Short mmCIF file of C-alpha atoms in Angstrom, two decimals:
data_model
loop_
_atom_site.label_atom_id
_atom_site.label_comp_id
_atom_site.label_asym_id
_atom_site.label_seq_id
_atom_site.Cartn_x
_atom_site.Cartn_y
_atom_site.Cartn_z
CA MET A 3 7.33 3.59 -14.80
CA GLU A 4 6.63 0.90 -17.36
CA LEU A 5 7.91 1.81 -20.80
CA VAL A 6 6.16 0.68 -23.97
CA TYR A 7 8.84 -0.11 -26.53
CA LYS A 8 8.12 -3.38 -28.32
CA PRO A 9 6.64 -3.38 -31.84
CA GLU A 10 3.12 -4.66 -32.35
CA LEU A 11 3.09 -7.97 -34.20
CA PRO A 12 0.74 -8.82 -37.10
CA LYS A 13 -2.33 -10.98 -36.65
CA GLU A 14 -1.28 -13.13 -39.61
CA LYS A 15 2.36 -14.14 -39.87
CA ARG A 16 2.71 -14.33 -43.63
CA PRO A 17 5.37 -16.56 -45.22
CA ILE A 18 8.68 -14.81 -45.81
CA TYR A 19 10.86 -15.45 -48.85
CA ILE A 20 14.39 -14.09 -48.57
CA ILE A 21 16.42 -12.97 -51.59
CA GLY A 22 20.09 -12.99 -50.59
CA ALA A 23 22.04 -14.86 -47.95
CA GLY A 24 24.69 -12.42 -46.74
CA GLY A 25 25.97 -11.70 -43.26
CA ILE A 26 23.11 -9.34 -42.38
CA VAL A 27 20.63 -12.15 -43.04
CA ARG A 28 22.57 -14.53 -40.80
CA ASP A 29 23.20 -12.04 -38.01
CA ALA A 30 19.99 -10.01 -37.96
CA HIS A 31 17.09 -10.97 -40.25
CA LEU A 32 16.84 -14.64 -39.39
CA PRO A 33 17.50 -14.36 -35.63
CA ALA A 34 14.89 -11.58 -35.43
CA TYR A 35 12.29 -13.54 -37.35
CA LYS A 36 12.92 -16.57 -35.17
CA LYS A 37 12.38 -14.53 -32.00
CA ALA A 38 9.15 -13.07 -33.40
CA GLY A 39 7.83 -16.45 -34.53
CA PHE A 40 7.76 -15.41 -38.19
CA VAL A 41 7.82 -18.19 -40.76
CA VAL A 42 10.59 -18.16 -43.37
CA GLU A 43 9.50 -20.50 -46.15
CA GLY A 44 12.27 -20.01 -48.69
CA ILE A 45 15.63 -18.46 -49.50
CA THR A 46 17.73 -17.97 -52.61
CA ASN A 47 21.22 -16.69 -53.27
CA ARG A 48 23.52 -16.41 -56.24
CA THR A 49 25.89 -18.79 -54.41
CA ARG A 50 23.50 -21.59 -53.52
CA GLU A 51 25.79 -23.01 -50.82
CA LYS A 52 25.32 -19.90 -48.68
CA ALA A 53 21.56 -20.24 -48.90
CA GLU A 54 21.78 -23.92 -48.04
CA ASP A 55 23.92 -23.19 -44.98
CA LEU A 56 21.40 -20.68 -43.65
CA ALA A 57 18.51 -22.99 -44.47
CA ALA A 58 20.13 -25.75 -42.42
CA SER A 59 20.89 -23.41 -39.51
CA PHE A 60 17.42 -21.82 -39.36
CA ASN A 61 15.20 -24.67 -40.58
CA ILE A 62 14.16 -23.00 -43.82
CA PRO A 63 12.36 -25.68 -45.84
CA ASN A 64 13.02 -24.42 -49.38
CA VAL A 65 16.20 -23.30 -51.15
CA TYR A 66 15.80 -22.00 -54.70
CA ASN A 67 18.33 -21.81 -57.49
CA THR A 68 17.11 -18.44 -58.75
CA THR A 69 14.92 -15.54 -57.72
CA GLU A 70 12.60 -16.44 -60.60
CA ASP A 71 12.15 -19.96 -59.22
CA MET A 72 11.34 -18.56 -55.78
CA ILE A 73 8.80 -16.07 -57.09
CA ALA A 74 7.09 -18.77 -59.14
CA ALA A 75 6.74 -20.97 -56.05
CA ALA A 76 5.69 -18.26 -53.59
CA PRO A 77 1.99 -17.93 -52.64
CA LYS A 78 0.06 -14.69 -53.16
CA ASN A 79 0.35 -13.74 -49.48
CA ALA A 80 4.15 -14.00 -49.47
CA VAL A 81 6.35 -11.20 -48.15
CA PHE A 82 9.64 -10.88 -50.02
CA ASP A 83 12.72 -9.83 -48.07
CA LEU A 84 15.18 -8.26 -50.50
CA THR A 85 18.69 -8.22 -48.96
CA LEU A 86 20.89 -7.69 -52.02
CA MET A 87 23.14 -4.71 -52.75
CA PRO A 88 21.37 -1.55 -53.99
CA ASN A 89 22.62 -1.90 -57.57
CA GLN A 90 20.60 -5.14 -57.80
CA PHE A 91 17.34 -3.74 -56.46
CA LEU A 92 15.82 -2.52 -59.71
CA ALA A 93 16.18 -5.74 -61.67
CA THR A 94 14.88 -7.79 -58.75
CA LEU A 95 11.89 -5.55 -58.08
CA GLU A 96 10.90 -5.85 -61.73
CA LEU A 97 10.63 -9.64 -61.26
CA LEU A 98 8.16 -9.41 -58.38
CA PRO A 99 4.43 -9.78 -59.02
CA ASP A 100 2.50 -6.52 -59.17
CA GLU A 101 1.15 -5.47 -55.76
CA ALA A 102 3.55 -7.81 -53.93
CA ALA A 103 4.74 -7.02 -50.41
CA VAL A 104 8.49 -6.45 -50.18
CA LEU A 105 10.94 -5.29 -47.52
CA ILE A 106 14.02 -3.77 -49.18
CA GLN A 107 17.41 -3.49 -47.52
CA LYS A 108 18.77 0.01 -46.83
CA PRO A 109 20.03 2.24 -48.29
CA MET A 110 17.39 2.94 -50.93
CA GLY A 111 19.93 3.11 -53.72
CA ASP A 112 23.60 4.00 -54.14
CA ASN A 113 22.69 7.55 -55.16
CA TYR A 114 19.58 9.71 -55.43
CA GLU A 115 19.07 8.97 -59.13
CA GLN A 116 18.90 5.28 -58.28
CA THR A 117 16.58 6.06 -55.36
CA LEU A 118 14.09 7.69 -57.70
CA GLU A 119 14.29 4.76 -60.11
CA ILE A 120 13.47 2.37 -57.25
CA LEU A 121 10.54 4.56 -56.26
CA GLU A 122 9.27 4.59 -59.85
CA VAL A 123 9.30 0.79 -60.07
CA CYS A 124 7.48 0.44 -56.76
CA ARG A 125 4.83 2.95 -57.83
CA ARG A 126 4.37 1.47 -61.30
CA LYS A 127 4.02 -2.08 -60.01
CA LYS A 128 1.94 -0.91 -57.00
CA LEU A 129 4.26 -2.76 -54.66
CA LYS A 130 3.63 -2.61 -50.94
CA ALA A 131 7.26 -1.69 -50.40
CA ALA A 132 9.15 -0.66 -47.28
CA ILE A 133 12.83 0.03 -46.66
CA ASN A 134 14.57 -1.75 -43.80
CA CYS A 135 15.42 1.39 -41.81
CA GLN A 136 15.32 -0.73 -38.72
CA MET A 137 17.02 1.62 -36.24
CA ARG A 138 13.63 3.31 -35.79
CA PHE A 139 12.57 0.11 -34.03
CA ALA A 140 15.60 -0.39 -31.76
CA PRO A 141 14.32 -0.90 -28.18
CA TYR A 142 15.99 2.26 -26.84
CA VAL A 143 14.58 4.33 -29.71
CA MET A 144 11.07 3.01 -29.15
CA ALA A 145 11.40 3.66 -25.42
CA ALA A 146 12.59 7.22 -26.05
CA LYS A 147 9.71 7.84 -28.46
CA TYR A 148 7.27 6.64 -25.80
CA LEU A 149 8.65 9.05 -23.18
CA ILE A 150 8.63 11.95 -25.65
CA GLU A 151 5.12 11.25 -26.95
CA GLU A 152 3.87 11.04 -23.35
CA GLY A 153 5.23 14.57 -22.85
CA LEU A 154 7.54 13.55 -20.02
CA ILE A 155 10.61 15.48 -21.20
CA GLY A 156 8.64 18.46 -22.46
CA GLU A 157 9.35 20.16 -25.76
CA LEU A 158 12.22 18.48 -27.59
CA TYR A 159 14.92 21.01 -28.54
CA ASP A 160 18.13 18.98 -28.92
CA PHE A 161 18.77 15.71 -30.76
CA GLU A 162 22.33 14.41 -30.96
CA VAL A 163 23.93 11.26 -32.33
CA ARG A 164 27.60 10.83 -31.53
CA LEU A 165 29.92 8.04 -32.54
CA THR A 166 33.59 7.91 -31.53
CA THR A 167 34.60 4.32 -32.18
CA TYR A 168 36.80 2.12 -34.30
CA THR A 169 34.94 0.44 -37.15
CA PRO A 170 36.76 -2.46 -38.82
CA TRP A 171 35.49 -1.83 -42.35
CA GLU A 172 36.98 -5.12 -43.55
CA TYR A 173 33.88 -6.77 -42.08
CA PHE A 174 31.90 -5.09 -44.86
CA PRO A 175 33.65 -6.11 -48.10
CA ASN A 176 30.67 -5.15 -50.25
CA VAL A 177 30.78 -1.49 -49.18
CA VAL A 178 34.33 -0.80 -47.95
CA ASN A 179 35.33 0.63 -51.34
CA HIS A 180 32.09 2.54 -51.89
CA PRO A 181 32.68 6.11 -53.14
CA ARG A 182 29.99 7.30 -50.73
CA LEU A 183 30.88 5.22 -47.72
CA GLU A 184 30.08 7.06 -44.49
CA ILE A 185 26.90 9.03 -45.14
CA GLN A 186 25.28 6.74 -47.72
CA GLN A 187 26.06 3.52 -45.88
CA HIS A 188 26.19 4.51 -42.20
CA SER A 189 24.96 8.00 -41.27
CA ILE A 190 21.80 7.24 -43.24
CA HIS A 191 20.71 5.34 -40.11
CA TYR A 192 20.86 8.51 -38.02
CA ILE A 193 19.45 10.81 -40.70
CA ASP A 194 16.43 8.55 -41.00
CA LEU A 195 16.19 8.26 -37.22
CA ILE A 196 16.09 12.03 -36.71
CA ARG A 197 13.50 12.37 -39.49
CA SER A 198 11.30 9.79 -37.75
CA PHE A 199 11.10 12.14 -34.74
CA LEU A 200 11.31 15.61 -36.26
CA GLY A 201 10.18 15.28 -39.87
CA ASN A 202 11.98 16.86 -42.82
CA PRO A 203 14.51 19.62 -42.11
CA LYS A 204 14.55 22.90 -44.02
CA LYS A 205 18.27 22.68 -44.76
CA VAL A 206 21.22 20.32 -44.33
CA TYR A 207 24.85 21.14 -43.63
CA SER A 208 27.43 18.37 -43.85
CA LYS A 209 31.12 17.60 -44.19
CA THR A 210 32.40 14.07 -44.64
CA LEU A 211 36.12 13.29 -44.42
CA LYS A 212 38.62 10.56 -45.22
CA ASN A 213 41.46 9.28 -43.05
CA PRO A 214 44.84 10.05 -44.66
CA GLY A 215 46.10 6.63 -43.61
CA LYS A 216 43.21 4.64 -45.07
CA PRO A 217 41.92 3.99 -48.60
CA MET A 218 38.22 4.45 -47.73
CA SER A 219 36.37 7.37 -49.30
CA SER A 220 35.12 8.70 -45.96
CA THR A 221 35.15 7.59 -42.33
CA ARG A 222 34.10 10.71 -40.37
CA THR A 223 31.15 13.05 -40.83
CA THR A 224 29.41 15.97 -39.19
CA THR A 225 25.85 16.65 -40.35
CA ILE A 226 23.49 19.33 -39.10
CA MET A 227 19.79 19.07 -39.91
CA ASP A 228 18.31 22.58 -39.72
CA TYR A 229 14.70 22.78 -38.48
CA ASN A 230 14.40 26.17 -36.79
CA ASP A 231 16.24 28.56 -34.46
CA ALA A 232 15.69 26.35 -31.40
CA MET A 233 16.06 22.72 -32.51
CA ARG A 234 19.64 21.41 -32.73
CA ALA A 235 19.80 18.13 -34.65
CA ILE A 236 23.36 16.98 -35.19
CA ILE A 237 25.19 13.80 -36.19
CA ASN A 238 28.90 13.39 -35.40
CA THR A 239 30.55 10.16 -36.51
CA ASN A 240 34.20 9.16 -36.15
CA HIS A 241 34.96 5.57 -37.12
CA ASP A 242 38.74 6.01 -36.68
CA HIS A 243 39.16 6.16 -32.89
CA ASN A 244 41.52 3.20 -32.57
CA PHE A 245 43.03 4.26 -29.23
CA GLY A 246 41.43 1.80 -26.87
CA GLU A 247 37.99 1.72 -25.33
CA LYS A 248 38.47 4.36 -22.62
CA ASN A 249 37.28 7.34 -24.66
CA GLN A 250 35.12 5.57 -27.18
CA GLU A 251 31.45 6.55 -27.19
CA SER A 252 28.33 5.70 -29.15
CA PHE A 253 25.04 7.26 -28.17
CA VAL A 254 21.79 8.99 -29.06
CA LYS A 255 20.66 11.85 -26.82
CA TRP A 256 17.38 13.73 -26.66
CA GLU A 257 16.97 16.89 -24.55
CA GLY A 258 13.71 18.65 -23.78
CA THR A 259 12.41 21.48 -21.62
CA LYS A 260 11.46 19.06 -18.81
CA GLY A 261 14.03 16.27 -19.12
CA ALA A 262 16.51 14.30 -21.18
CA ILE A 263 17.12 10.79 -22.51
CA LYS A 264 20.40 9.10 -23.40
CA ALA A 265 20.86 5.71 -25.03
CA ARG A 266 24.19 3.99 -25.50
CA ILE A 267 24.43 2.15 -28.82
CA GLY A 268 26.29 -0.88 -27.52
CA LEU A 269 26.40 -2.62 -30.89
CA LEU A 270 28.99 -0.19 -32.26
CA LEU A 271 31.43 -0.39 -29.35
CA ASP A 272 34.22 -2.97 -29.70
CA TYR A 273 32.65 -4.04 -32.99
CA PRO A 274 31.76 -6.80 -33.82
CA ASN A 275 31.69 -7.97 -30.19
CA GLY A 276 29.65 -5.03 -28.95
CA LYS A 277 28.90 -3.80 -25.44
CA PRO A 278 25.63 -3.71 -23.49
CA ASP A 279 23.18 -0.95 -24.36
CA LEU A 280 22.36 1.56 -21.65
CA PHE A 281 19.06 3.44 -21.54
CA GLN A 282 18.63 6.26 -19.05
CA TYR A 283 16.43 9.29 -18.60
CA SER A 284 16.09 12.28 -16.29
CA ILE A 285 12.88 14.19 -15.62
CA LEU A 286 13.20 17.54 -13.86
CA LYS A 287 11.28 17.94 -10.60
CA LYS A 288 10.91 21.28 -8.87
CA GLY A 289 13.08 21.61 -5.80
CA GLU A 290 15.02 18.41 -6.49
CA ASP A 291 18.44 17.79 -7.98
CA PRO A 292 18.32 16.04 -11.37
CA LYS A 293 18.45 12.26 -11.16
CA TRP A 294 19.13 9.78 -13.94
CA ILE A 295 17.10 6.58 -13.99
CA GLU A 296 18.49 3.52 -15.76
CA VAL A 297 16.07 1.06 -17.33
CA ASP A 298 16.93 -2.45 -18.49
CA LEU A 299 15.34 -2.96 -21.88
CA GLU A 300 14.90 -6.34 -23.51
CA GLY A 301 16.71 -6.72 -26.82
CA SER A 302 18.97 -4.45 -28.84
CA TRP A 303 19.32 -2.87 -32.29
CA PHE A 304 20.60 -6.16 -33.73
CA PRO A 305 18.64 -8.31 -34.14
CA ASP A 306 15.49 -7.07 -32.41
CA ALA A 307 14.88 -3.92 -34.47
CA PHE A 308 14.52 -6.12 -37.55
CA VAL A 309 11.31 -7.47 -36.06
CA GLY A 310 9.83 -3.98 -36.20
CA THR A 311 10.34 -3.31 -39.90
CA MET A 312 8.95 -6.69 -40.97
CA ALA A 313 6.07 -6.54 -38.47
CA SER A 314 5.05 -3.06 -39.63
CA LEU A 315 4.97 -4.22 -43.25
CA MET A 316 2.91 -7.32 -42.40
CA ARG A 317 0.45 -5.26 -40.34
CA TYR A 318 0.06 -2.78 -43.20
CA VAL A 319 -0.55 -5.54 -45.75
CA GLU A 320 -3.15 -7.29 -43.58
CA GLY A 321 -4.98 -4.01 -43.00
CA SER A 322 -4.59 -3.77 -39.21
CA THR A 323 -2.90 -0.37 -39.71
CA ASP A 324 -2.92 2.20 -42.47
CA GLU A 325 0.59 3.38 -41.57
CA LEU A 326 3.77 2.01 -43.11
CA PRO A 327 6.52 3.95 -41.29
CA THR A 328 9.43 3.04 -43.57
CA SER A 329 7.55 2.99 -46.87
CA VAL A 330 9.48 3.91 -49.99
CA GLU A 331 7.32 7.04 -50.13
CA ASP A 332 8.68 8.07 -46.73
CA VAL A 333 12.31 6.94 -46.95
CA VAL A 334 12.81 8.73 -50.27
CA HIS A 335 12.94 11.87 -48.11
CA SER A 336 15.77 10.41 -46.01
CA MET A 337 17.64 9.76 -49.25
CA ALA A 338 16.97 13.33 -50.38
CA ILE A 339 18.69 14.49 -47.18
CA VAL A 340 21.63 12.18 -47.91
CA GLU A 341 21.93 13.75 -51.35
CA ALA A 342 21.71 17.24 -49.87
CA ALA A 343 24.44 16.30 -47.38
CA TYR A 344 26.77 15.38 -50.24
CA GLU A 345 25.92 18.59 -52.07
CA SER A 346 26.69 20.54 -48.90
CA ASN A 347 29.95 18.64 -48.53
CA ASN A 348 30.97 19.44 -52.10
CA TYR A 349 29.74 23.01 -52.45
CA GLY A 350 28.85 24.36 -49.02
CA GLY A 351 30.79 26.58 -46.68
CA VAL A 352 31.66 30.26 -46.75
CA SER A 353 35.27 31.38 -47.20
CA PRO A 354 36.32 34.01 -44.66
CA ASN A 355 37.78 37.29 -45.90
CA TYR A 356 41.41 37.26 -44.78
CA ASN A 357 42.37 40.29 -46.89
CA VAL A 358 42.57 42.84 -44.13
#
């Protein structure tokens, strides 16, 4: 069976102007754009040397001293790629021309109040704005969506994300001390992923926990997204499993009435080195024992999924599709779930009656 899992590219590859030159730009944005044949015309960063280094490495012709200089030089058909920290989004979005196209790094704000402020700016300025929730476009996610939409695993009734790994948070100095570390910065990927398949849940139950031996605000979380009395949608993350690779795991699993799909998220194993992804599925056949079929997919979450978010924005802007999957209007709902998860963490739970 041939799986369809690569994103459709735009007819016109509009010039990209990148605001920010951090590690995610070096490791994901620019390699993805290079693979897709996208044209990056300019880059700016508060520390110009970082922008110059990336420009030299990826043949970017223009380095600008300020965001204002870049915006002034950019043509009307430019797509801006905003890769700063969330607390800088509002001021930067205000600088963009009205009706500009912009891809904004996730998460959509450091809290829900900030999320709504970002949404207000995008609406007021009529920006064609998307959030870079790129996991939706990871090859194994796209392949799973194809199998599910073709009806091959029947009615989906179980969706699980499980992470039992060791995450060296020191690789993320900009977020390691964040008061909302695990859900806001990491589990948001999986919350948004589940939404992209199942839509908005009715309720959310969540508990996020810190490690007593670490200063981080939270490193482990369990979140349940409640849809109905049949669908189990659950996220279990443990970033503290520093006991060797033998029992580490990182996967997404879909189960349906006719089959199942499991995808290993290789990126998160032995981070930052990573392990190969593994995509496999099983379709039940009457009278036969279940068999799992492994499929070699081209690409991975990093960097390939970053092609999908940029391509979908470009296709929307050029008019070849009227859908913008990760628009701010859509992702605001993922952020609402994040906020609900924190409310559940703080106020949820029922105390048993031990007075017997």
